PDB file of C-alpha atoms in Angstrom:
ATOM      1  CA  MET A   1      11.471 134.208 -20.589  1.00 61.00           C
ATOM      2  CA  ILE A   2      12.249 137.630 -20.924  1.00 82.00           C
ATOM      3  CA  GLN A   3       9.704 139.312 -22.584  1.00 87.00           C
ATOM      4  CA  SER A   4      11.823 142.206 -24.024  1.00 86.00           C
ATOM      5  CA  ILE A   5      14.325 139.845 -25.478  1.00 90.00           C
ATOM      6  CA  GLN A   6      11.395 137.645 -26.918  1.00 91.00           C
ATOM      7  CA  ARG A   7       9.958 140.699 -28.637  1.00 93.00           C
ATOM      8  CA  ALA A   8      13.414 142.014 -29.994  1.00 92.00           C
ATOM      9  CA  VAL A   9      13.881 138.508 -31.470  1.00 92.00           C
ATOM     10  CA  ALA A  10      10.413 138.516 -32.965  1.00 93.00           C
ATOM     11  CA  ILE A  11      11.741 142.053 -34.729  1.00 94.00           C
ATOM     12  CA  LEU A  12      14.827 140.561 -35.980  1.00 93.00           C
ATOM     13  CA  ASP A  13      13.057 137.767 -37.520  1.00 90.00           C
ATOM     14  CA  VAL A  14      10.664 139.866 -39.377  1.00 92.00           C
ATOM     15  CA  MET A  15      13.427 141.922 -40.701  1.00 92.00           C
ATOM     16  CA  LYS A  16      15.453 138.708 -41.963  1.00 85.00           C
ATOM     17  CA  LYS A  17      14.588 139.795 -45.748  1.00 79.00           C
ATOM     18  CA  PRO A  18      17.366 141.109 -48.133  1.00 75.00           C
ATOM     19  CA  ASP A  19      17.141 144.440 -49.610  1.00 79.00           C
ATOM     20  CA  ILE A  20      13.932 145.416 -47.785  1.00 88.00           C
ATOM     21  CA  ASN A  21      13.459 148.185 -45.251  1.00 92.00           C
ATOM     22  CA  PHE A  22      11.112 148.071 -42.626  1.00 94.00           C
ATOM     23  CA  SER A  23       8.822 151.364 -41.160  1.00 95.00           C
ATOM     24  CA  ILE A  24       7.585 151.010 -37.376  1.00 95.00           C
ATOM     25  CA  LYS A  25       4.525 150.511 -38.870  1.00 95.00           C
ATOM     26  CA  ASP A  26       5.309 147.418 -40.712  1.00 93.00           C
ATOM     27  CA  LEU A  27       6.769 145.741 -38.022  1.00 94.00           C
ATOM     28  CA  SER A  28       4.207 146.582 -35.519  1.00 95.00           C
ATOM     29  CA  SER A  29       1.549 145.091 -37.918  1.00 94.00           C
ATOM     30  CA  GLN A  30       3.743 141.734 -38.327  1.00 94.00           C
ATOM     31  CA  THR A  31       4.862 141.445 -34.787  1.00 93.00           C
ATOM     32  CA  SER A  32       1.453 142.739 -33.078  1.00 94.00           C
ATOM     33  CA  LEU A  33       3.588 144.813 -30.795  1.00 94.00           C
ATOM     34  CA  SER A  34       2.471 148.343 -30.453  1.00 95.00           C
ATOM     35  CA  PRO A  35       4.190 151.185 -32.450  1.00 95.00           C
ATOM     36  CA  SER A  36       5.503 152.582 -29.012  1.00 94.00           C
ATOM     37  CA  THR A  37       7.111 149.146 -28.160  1.00 95.00           C
ATOM     38  CA  VAL A  38       8.752 148.748 -31.250  1.00 94.00           C
ATOM     39  CA  HIS A  39       9.998 151.833 -31.419  1.00 95.00           C
ATOM     40  CA  ARG A  40      11.784 151.490 -28.088  1.00 95.00           C
ATOM     41  CA  ILE A  41      13.298 148.080 -29.095  1.00 95.00           C
ATOM     42  CA  LEU A  42      14.397 149.673 -32.606  1.00 94.00           C
ATOM     43  CA  ALA A  43      16.177 152.280 -30.726  1.00 94.00           C
ATOM     44  CA  THR A  44      18.296 149.928 -28.290  1.00 94.00           C
ATOM     45  CA  LEU A  45      19.142 147.649 -31.394  1.00 93.00           C
ATOM     46  CA  VAL A  46      20.090 150.770 -33.170  1.00 94.00           C
ATOM     47  CA  ASP A  47      22.474 151.604 -30.422  1.00 91.00           C
ATOM     48  CA  CYS A  48      23.770 147.706 -30.823  1.00 89.00           C
ATOM     49  CA  GLY A  49      24.540 148.077 -34.286  1.00 89.00           C
ATOM     50  CA  TYR A  50      22.000 145.377 -35.053  1.00 91.00           C
ATOM     51  CA  VAL A  51      19.705 147.453 -36.947  1.00 93.00           C
ATOM     52  CA  THR A  52      20.287 150.462 -38.797  1.00 94.00           C
ATOM     53  CA  TYR A  53      17.923 153.870 -39.253  1.00 94.00           C
ATOM     54  CA  ASP A  54      17.728 155.719 -42.568  1.00 92.00           C
ATOM     55  CA  GLU A  55      16.924 159.104 -41.343  1.00 91.00           C
ATOM     56  CA  LEU A  56      15.624 160.060 -44.946  1.00 92.00           C
ATOM     57  CA  SER A  57      12.742 157.129 -45.613  1.00 93.00           C
ATOM     58  CA  HIS A  58      12.530 156.815 -41.430  1.00 93.00           C
ATOM     59  CA  THR A  59      12.884 153.170 -42.034  1.00 94.00           C
ATOM     60  CA  TYR A  60      14.988 150.236 -40.544  1.00 95.00           C
ATOM     61  CA  LYS A  61      17.294 147.367 -41.735  1.00 93.00           C
ATOM     62  CA  LEU A  62      19.258 144.750 -40.080  1.00 91.00           C
ATOM     63  CA  GLY A  63      22.859 146.256 -39.036  1.00 88.00           C
ATOM     64  CA  HIS A  64      26.281 145.423 -39.618  1.00 81.00           C
ATOM     65  CA  GLU A  65      27.041 143.959 -36.414  1.00 81.00           C
ATOM     66  CA  LEU A  66      24.753 141.155 -37.089  1.00 82.00           C
ATOM     67  CA  ILE A  67      27.519 140.038 -39.997  1.00 73.00           C
ATOM     68  CA  SER A  68      30.006 138.894 -37.201  1.00 68.00           C
ATOM     69  CA  LEU A  69      27.569 136.950 -35.091  1.00 74.00           C
ATOM     70  CA  GLY A  70      26.198 135.089 -38.442  1.00 71.00           C
ATOM     71  CA  ILE A  71      29.943 134.519 -39.374  1.00 64.00           C
ATOM     72  CA  VAL A  72      30.773 133.003 -35.714  1.00 69.00           C
ATOM     73  CA  ALA A  73      27.438 131.131 -35.812  1.00 68.00           C
ATOM     74  CA  THR A  74      28.324 129.335 -38.980  1.00 61.00           C
ATOM     75  CA  HIS A  75      31.949 128.672 -37.858  1.00 63.00           C
ATOM     76  CA  ASN A  76      30.476 127.119 -34.975  1.00 65.00           C
ATOM     77  CA  THR A  77      27.764 125.168 -36.686  1.00 64.00           C
ATOM     78  CA  ASN A  78      30.300 123.895 -39.680  1.00 81.00           C
ATOM     79  CA  LEU A  79      33.264 123.199 -36.697  1.00 85.00           C
ATOM     80  CA  GLN A  80      30.787 120.985 -34.599  1.00 86.00           C
ATOM     81  CA  GLU A  81      29.663 119.057 -37.767  1.00 87.00           C
ATOM     82  CA  LEU A  82      33.205 118.482 -39.302  1.00 90.00           C
ATOM     83  CA  SER A  83      34.653 117.952 -35.474  1.00 93.00           C
ATOM     84  CA  LYS A  84      32.188 114.588 -34.943  1.00 93.00           C
ATOM     85  CA  PRO A  85      33.781 112.202 -36.897  1.00 96.00           C
ATOM     86  CA  LEU A  86      37.431 113.195 -35.946  1.00 96.00           C
ATOM     87  CA  LEU A  87      36.162 113.104 -32.293  1.00 96.00           C
ATOM     88  CA  LYS A  88      35.098 109.493 -32.606  1.00 96.00           C
ATOM     89  CA  GLU A  89      38.439 108.549 -34.164  1.00 96.00           C
ATOM     90  CA  LEU A  90      40.135 110.730 -31.440  1.00 96.00           C
ATOM     91  CA  SER A  91      38.253 108.450 -28.834  1.00 95.00           C
ATOM     92  CA  ARG A  92      38.697 105.306 -30.838  1.00 95.00           C
ATOM     93  CA  ARG A  93      42.368 105.751 -30.860  1.00 96.00           C
ATOM     94  CA  THR A  94      42.860 106.829 -27.282  1.00 95.00           C
ATOM     95  CA  GLN A  95      39.980 104.937 -25.756  1.00 94.00           C
ATOM     96  CA  GLU A  96      39.217 108.004 -23.701  1.00 93.00           C
ATOM     97  CA  ASP A  97      36.389 110.956 -23.986  1.00 92.00           C
ATOM     98  CA  SER A  98      36.836 113.367 -26.500  1.00 95.00           C
ATOM     99  CA  PHE A  99      35.763 116.857 -26.376  1.00 94.00           C
ATOM    100  CA  LEU A 100      35.550 119.930 -28.753  1.00 95.00           C
ATOM    101  CA  MET A 101      35.824 123.449 -26.903  1.00 94.00           C
ATOM    102  CA  ILE A 102      35.214 127.155 -27.481  1.00 92.00           C
ATOM    103  CA  LYS A 103      36.204 130.108 -25.441  1.00 92.00           C
ATOM    104  CA  SER A 104      32.912 131.692 -23.560  1.00 86.00           C
ATOM    105  CA  GLY A 105      34.734 135.392 -21.990  1.00 87.00           C
ATOM    106  CA  ASN A 106      37.126 133.921 -19.445  1.00 90.00           C
ATOM    107  CA  ASN A 107      35.745 130.501 -19.466  1.00 89.00           C
ATOM    108  CA  GLY A 108      35.826 127.521 -22.028  1.00 91.00           C
ATOM    109  CA  ILE A 109      32.455 125.616 -22.726  1.00 89.00           C
ATOM    110  CA  VAL A 110      32.057 122.231 -24.135  1.00 89.00           C
ATOM    111  CA  ILE A 111      30.359 122.265 -27.556  1.00 89.00           C
ATOM    112  CA  GLN A 112      30.751 118.670 -28.757  1.00 90.00           C
ATOM    113  CA  LYS A 113      31.721 115.418 -26.989  1.00 91.00           C
ATOM    114  CA  GLU A 114      32.365 111.997 -28.225  1.00 90.00           C
ATOM    115  CA  THR A 115      32.110 108.849 -25.373  1.00 87.00           C
ATOM    116  CA  GLY A 116      35.380 106.478 -25.234  1.00 84.00           C
ATOM    117  CA  PRO A 117      34.852 102.850 -24.176  1.00 81.00           C
ATOM    118  CA  ASN A 118      35.841 103.362 -20.670  1.00 74.00           C
ATOM    119  CA  ASN A 119      33.519 103.127 -17.720  1.00 64.00           C
ATOM    120  CA  LEU A 120      35.627 105.237 -15.225  1.00 60.00           C
ATOM    121  CA  LYS A 121      34.724 108.728 -16.306  1.00 56.00           C
ATOM    122  CA  ILE A 122      35.703 112.519 -15.694  1.00 58.00           C
ATOM    123  CA  VAL A 123      32.705 114.131 -16.340  1.00 58.00           C
ATOM    124  CA  GLU A 124      32.459 117.154 -18.776  1.00 58.00           C
ATOM    125  CA  ASN A 125      28.855 118.408 -19.665  1.00 55.00           C
ATOM    126  CA  PHE A 126      27.810 120.577 -22.578  1.00 52.00           C
ATOM    127  CA  GLY A 127      27.472 124.269 -21.583  1.00 54.00           C
ATOM    128  CA  TYR A 128      29.087 124.021 -18.561  1.00 63.00           C
ATOM    129  CA  GLU A 129      31.666 126.895 -18.413  1.00 73.00           C
ATOM    130  CA  ILE A 130      34.876 126.573 -16.416  1.00 84.00           C
ATOM    131  CA  SER A 131      37.698 128.655 -16.193  1.00 88.00           C
ATOM    132  CA  LEU A 132      40.284 128.764 -18.959  1.00 92.00           C
ATOM    133  CA  HIS A 133      43.057 128.101 -16.571  1.00 90.00           C
ATOM    134  CA  TRP A 134      41.267 124.748 -15.419  1.00 90.00           C
ATOM    135  CA  GLY A 135      42.512 121.993 -17.396  1.00 91.00           C
ATOM    136  CA  ALA A 136      44.713 121.446 -20.724  1.00 95.00           C
ATOM    137  CA  ILE A 137      42.134 121.815 -23.275  1.00 96.00           C
ATOM    138  CA  ARG A 138      41.260 125.187 -22.005  1.00 95.00           C
ATOM    139  CA  LYS A 139      44.588 126.366 -21.246  1.00 96.00           C
ATOM    140  CA  VAL A 140      45.052 125.811 -25.113  1.00 97.00           C
ATOM    141  CA  LEU A 141      42.255 128.610 -25.330  1.00 97.00           C
ATOM    142  CA  LEU A 142      43.956 131.060 -23.185  1.00 96.00           C
ATOM    143  CA  ALA A 143      47.222 130.253 -24.491  1.00 97.00           C
ATOM    144  CA  PHE A 144      46.333 131.629 -28.087  1.00 96.00           C
ATOM    145  CA  GLN A 145      44.716 134.881 -26.877  1.00 95.00           C
ATOM    146  CA  SER A 146      46.414 138.002 -27.374  1.00 94.00           C
ATOM    147  CA  GLU A 147      49.152 139.336 -24.661  1.00 93.00           C
ATOM    148  CA  GLU A 148      46.416 141.835 -23.061  1.00 94.00           C
ATOM    149  CA  PHE A 149      44.090 139.467 -22.722  1.00 94.00           C
ATOM    150  CA  ILE A 150      46.447 136.928 -21.110  1.00 94.00           C
ATOM    151  CA  SER A 151      47.914 139.599 -19.093  1.00 93.00           C
ATOM    152  CA  ASN A 152      44.376 140.947 -17.767  1.00 93.00           C
ATOM    153  CA  TYR A 153      43.245 137.293 -17.113  1.00 93.00           C
ATOM    154  CA  VAL A 154      46.150 136.343 -15.080  1.00 91.00           C
ATOM    155  CA  LYS A 155      45.931 139.491 -12.990  1.00 90.00           C
ATOM    156  CA  ASN A 156      42.135 139.129 -12.120  1.00 89.00           C
ATOM    157  CA  ASN A 157      41.051 135.314 -12.418  1.00 85.00           C
ATOM    158  CA  LEU A 158      43.902 133.158 -11.625  1.00 84.00           C
ATOM    159  CA  LYS A 159      42.327 131.758  -8.732  1.00 82.00           C
ATOM    160  CA  SER A 160      43.162 128.544  -7.165  1.00 79.00           C
ATOM    161  CA  THR A 161      41.570 125.825  -8.675  1.00 74.00           C
ATOM    162  CA  PRO A 162      38.961 122.757  -6.885  1.00 75.00           C
ATOM    163  CA  THR A 163      42.173 120.611  -6.312  1.00 73.00           C
ATOM    164  CA  ARG A 164      43.723 123.670  -4.330  1.00 68.00           C
ATOM    165  CA  LEU A 165      46.155 124.120  -7.313  1.00 73.00           C
ATOM    166  CA  VAL A 166      47.900 127.564  -6.570  1.00 72.00           C
ATOM    167  CA  LEU A 167      49.351 128.757  -9.883  1.00 79.00           C
ATOM    168  CA  ASN A 168      52.628 131.056 -10.075  1.00 87.00           C
ATOM    169  CA  PRO A 169      51.455 133.983 -12.575  1.00 89.00           C
ATOM    170  CA  GLU A 170      55.107 134.075 -13.948  1.00 91.00           C
ATOM    171  CA  LYS A 171      55.628 130.435 -14.599  1.00 91.00           C
ATOM    172  CA  PHE A 172      51.700 129.853 -15.743  1.00 91.00           C
ATOM    173  CA  ILE A 173      52.418 132.628 -18.546  1.00 93.00           C
ATOM    174  CA  GLN A 174      55.703 130.796 -19.304  1.00 94.00           C
ATOM    175  CA  GLU A 175      53.676 127.590 -19.319  1.00 94.00           C
ATOM    176  CA  LEU A 176      51.250 129.248 -21.925  1.00 95.00           C
ATOM    177  CA  GLU A 177      54.008 130.254 -24.104  1.00 96.00           C
ATOM    178  CA  GLU A 178      55.161 126.744 -24.393  1.00 96.00           C
ATOM    179  CA  ILE A 179      51.740 125.644 -25.197  1.00 97.00           C
ATOM    180  CA  ARG A 180      51.704 128.381 -27.864  1.00 95.00           C
ATOM    181  CA  GLN A 181      54.855 126.999 -29.368  1.00 95.00           C
ATOM    182  CA  ASN A 182      54.177 123.522 -29.109  1.00 96.00           C
ATOM    183  CA  LYS A 183      50.692 123.404 -30.115  1.00 96.00           C
ATOM    184  CA  ILE A 184      49.814 121.199 -27.269  1.00 97.00           C
ATOM    185  CA  ALA A 185      48.793 121.190 -23.486  1.00 97.00           C
ATOM    186  CA  ILE A 186      49.094 118.090 -20.805  1.00 95.00           C
ATOM    187  CA  SER A 187      47.698 118.727 -17.427  1.00 92.00           C
ATOM    188  CA  THR A 188      47.381 116.763 -14.490  1.00 88.00           C
ATOM    189  CA  GLY A 189      44.710 117.318 -11.578  1.00 83.00           C
ATOM    190  CA  ASP A 190      44.293 120.773 -12.381  1.00 81.00           C
ATOM    191  CA  TYR A 191      40.684 120.576 -11.135  1.00 76.00           C
ATOM    192  CA  ILE A 192      39.941 116.894 -10.387  1.00 79.00           C
ATOM    193  CA  PRO A 193      42.304 114.858  -8.525  1.00 82.00           C
ATOM    194  CA  ASN A 194      43.976 112.214 -10.802  1.00 84.00           C
ATOM    195  CA  GLY A 195      42.463 113.618 -13.917  1.00 85.00           C
ATOM    196  CA  VAL A 196      44.610 114.002 -16.721  1.00 91.00           C
ATOM    197  CA  GLY A 197      43.902 116.360 -19.780  1.00 93.00           C
ATOM    198  CA  ILE A 198      45.599 116.533 -23.407  1.00 96.00           C
ATOM    199  CA  GLY A 199      44.705 119.783 -25.832  1.00 97.00           C
ATOM    200  CA  ALA A 200      45.375 120.961 -29.023  1.00 98.00           C
ATOM    201  CA  PRO A 201      44.302 124.213 -30.568  1.00 97.00           C
ATOM    202  CA  VAL A 202      41.911 124.062 -33.743  1.00 96.00           C
ATOM    203  CA  LEU A 203      43.124 126.951 -36.047  1.00 94.00           C
ATOM    204  CA  ASP A 204      41.593 129.096 -38.950  1.00 89.00           C
ATOM    205  CA  HIS A 205      42.718 130.302 -42.434  1.00 83.00           C
ATOM    206  CA  ASP A 206      43.889 133.235 -40.417  1.00 85.00           C
ATOM    207  CA  SER A 207      45.901 130.915 -38.025  1.00 90.00           C
ATOM    208  CA  LYS A 208      43.911 132.121 -35.521  1.00 91.00           C
ATOM    209  CA  ILE A 209      42.216 129.739 -32.560  1.00 95.00           C
ATOM    210  CA  ILE A 210      38.527 129.252 -33.210  1.00 93.00           C
ATOM    211  CA  ALA A 211      38.388 126.158 -30.619  1.00 95.00           C
ATOM    212  CA  SER A 212      40.344 123.588 -28.854  1.00 97.00           C
ATOM    213  CA  LEU A 213      39.891 119.645 -28.551  1.00 97.00           C
ATOM    214  CA  GLY A 214      41.307 116.980 -26.517  1.00 97.00           C
ATOM    215  CA  ILE A 215      40.753 114.361 -24.206  1.00 95.00           C
ATOM    216  CA  VAL A 216      40.239 113.801 -20.374  1.00 92.00           C
ATOM    217  CA  GLY A 217      41.179 110.505 -18.610  1.00 89.00           C
ATOM    218  CA  THR A 218      42.482 109.126 -15.395  1.00 86.00           C
ATOM    219  CA  ALA A 219      46.148 109.147 -14.026  1.00 87.00           C
ATOM    220  CA  ILE A 220      45.841 105.476 -14.401  1.00 87.00           C
ATOM    221  CA  ARG A 221      45.573 105.222 -18.025  1.00 89.00           C
ATOM    222  CA  LEU A 222      46.954 108.272 -19.006  1.00 88.00           C
ATOM    223  CA  ASN A 223      50.454 107.742 -17.874  1.00 87.00           C
ATOM    224  CA  LYS A 224      54.102 108.223 -18.650  1.00 89.00           C
ATOM    225  CA  ASN A 225      53.815 105.199 -20.792  1.00 91.00           C
ATOM    226  CA  ASN A 226      51.506 106.526 -23.156  1.00 92.00           C
ATOM    227  CA  ILE A 227      51.127 110.029 -22.355  1.00 94.00           C
ATOM    228  CA  GLU A 228      53.459 111.023 -25.434  1.00 94.00           C
ATOM    229  CA  ASN A 229      51.704 108.831 -28.326  1.00 95.00           C
ATOM    230  CA  ASN A 230      48.024 110.299 -26.907  1.00 96.00           C
ATOM    231  CA  ALA A 231      49.664 113.687 -27.005  1.00 96.00           C
ATOM    232  CA  LYS A 232      50.542 112.904 -30.740  1.00 97.00           C
ATOM    233  CA  ILE A 233      47.062 111.769 -31.463  1.00 97.00           C
ATOM    234  CA  VAL A 234      45.201 114.660 -30.239  1.00 97.00           C
ATOM    235  CA  SER A 235      47.797 116.882 -32.409  1.00 97.00           C
ATOM    236  CA  GLU A 236      47.005 115.394 -35.280  1.00 97.00           C
ATOM    237  CA  ILE A 237      43.282 114.827 -35.165  1.00 97.00           C
ATOM    238  CA  ALA A 238      43.585 119.048 -34.226  1.00 97.00           C
ATOM    239  CA  MET A 239      45.750 119.696 -37.236  1.00 96.00           C
ATOM    240  CA  GLU A 240      43.211 117.628 -39.519  1.00 95.00           C
ATOM    241  CA  LEU A 241      40.141 119.860 -38.002  1.00 95.00           C
ATOM    242  CA  SER A 242      42.349 122.851 -38.595  1.00 94.00           C
ATOM    243  CA  HIS A 243      42.775 122.057 -42.152  1.00 90.00           C
ATOM    244  CA  LEU A 244      39.288 121.340 -42.572  1.00 88.00           C
ATOM    245  CA  MET A 245      38.466 125.091 -41.307  1.00 86.00           C
ATOM    246  CA  GLY A 246      40.975 126.500 -43.874  1.00 82.00           C
ATOM    247  CA  TYR A 247      44.252 126.548 -41.958  1.00 85.00           C
ATOM    248  CA  ASP A 248      47.244 126.006 -44.273  1.00 81.00           C
ATOM    249  CA  GLY A 249      49.889 126.122 -42.031  1.00 77.00           C
TER     250      GLY A 249
END
């Protein structure tokens, strides 16, 4: 573990009390850290906006930047809990593994998963970050970003996938536009040979994307005979979760 981060967390933990300002002496006493160490860490936290400093009283309290972190954490917690029965329903109806993903920088990360009954699996592990243009569920996350983000992403990150799929930038941007309009994405062999993915957005009360969900299977099971019906099921479940998150579209 990184000691400086541990110490910063210890200080923030002490400060998790409403309407209380803390002096360096207070924090030093309650964390068993030296006053000089506390001062250095507080200076960094103030610069980051995680702590504010009152020049009149020479005391500190938690800063506004932590509010947004808390809101996101609350959203993610609620999102994961609310998604569990819906992912089970998705796997039951499609007979495939289902996933809930969120954006992490230029990657998509699995935060919830439900296993389907089929023995042949497309492996997607918790916490494993993969580029946003790899697979339908992650493409959805990318499609609903700002034009500036998409432009920068296509310019700097549009590398070929492990299956050597090379994307044309102009056609890829057009594909993202279609995903945004239709609120559904389907991909085949983007990064796993004969792997098929179907993804749809999870939106909040401001119609902004907060996650994507979908299924991943093999081309033998997800084929032209059932792909449209499975896409409809994915879309329905994603919309149901969106409504639970406040979306009223």
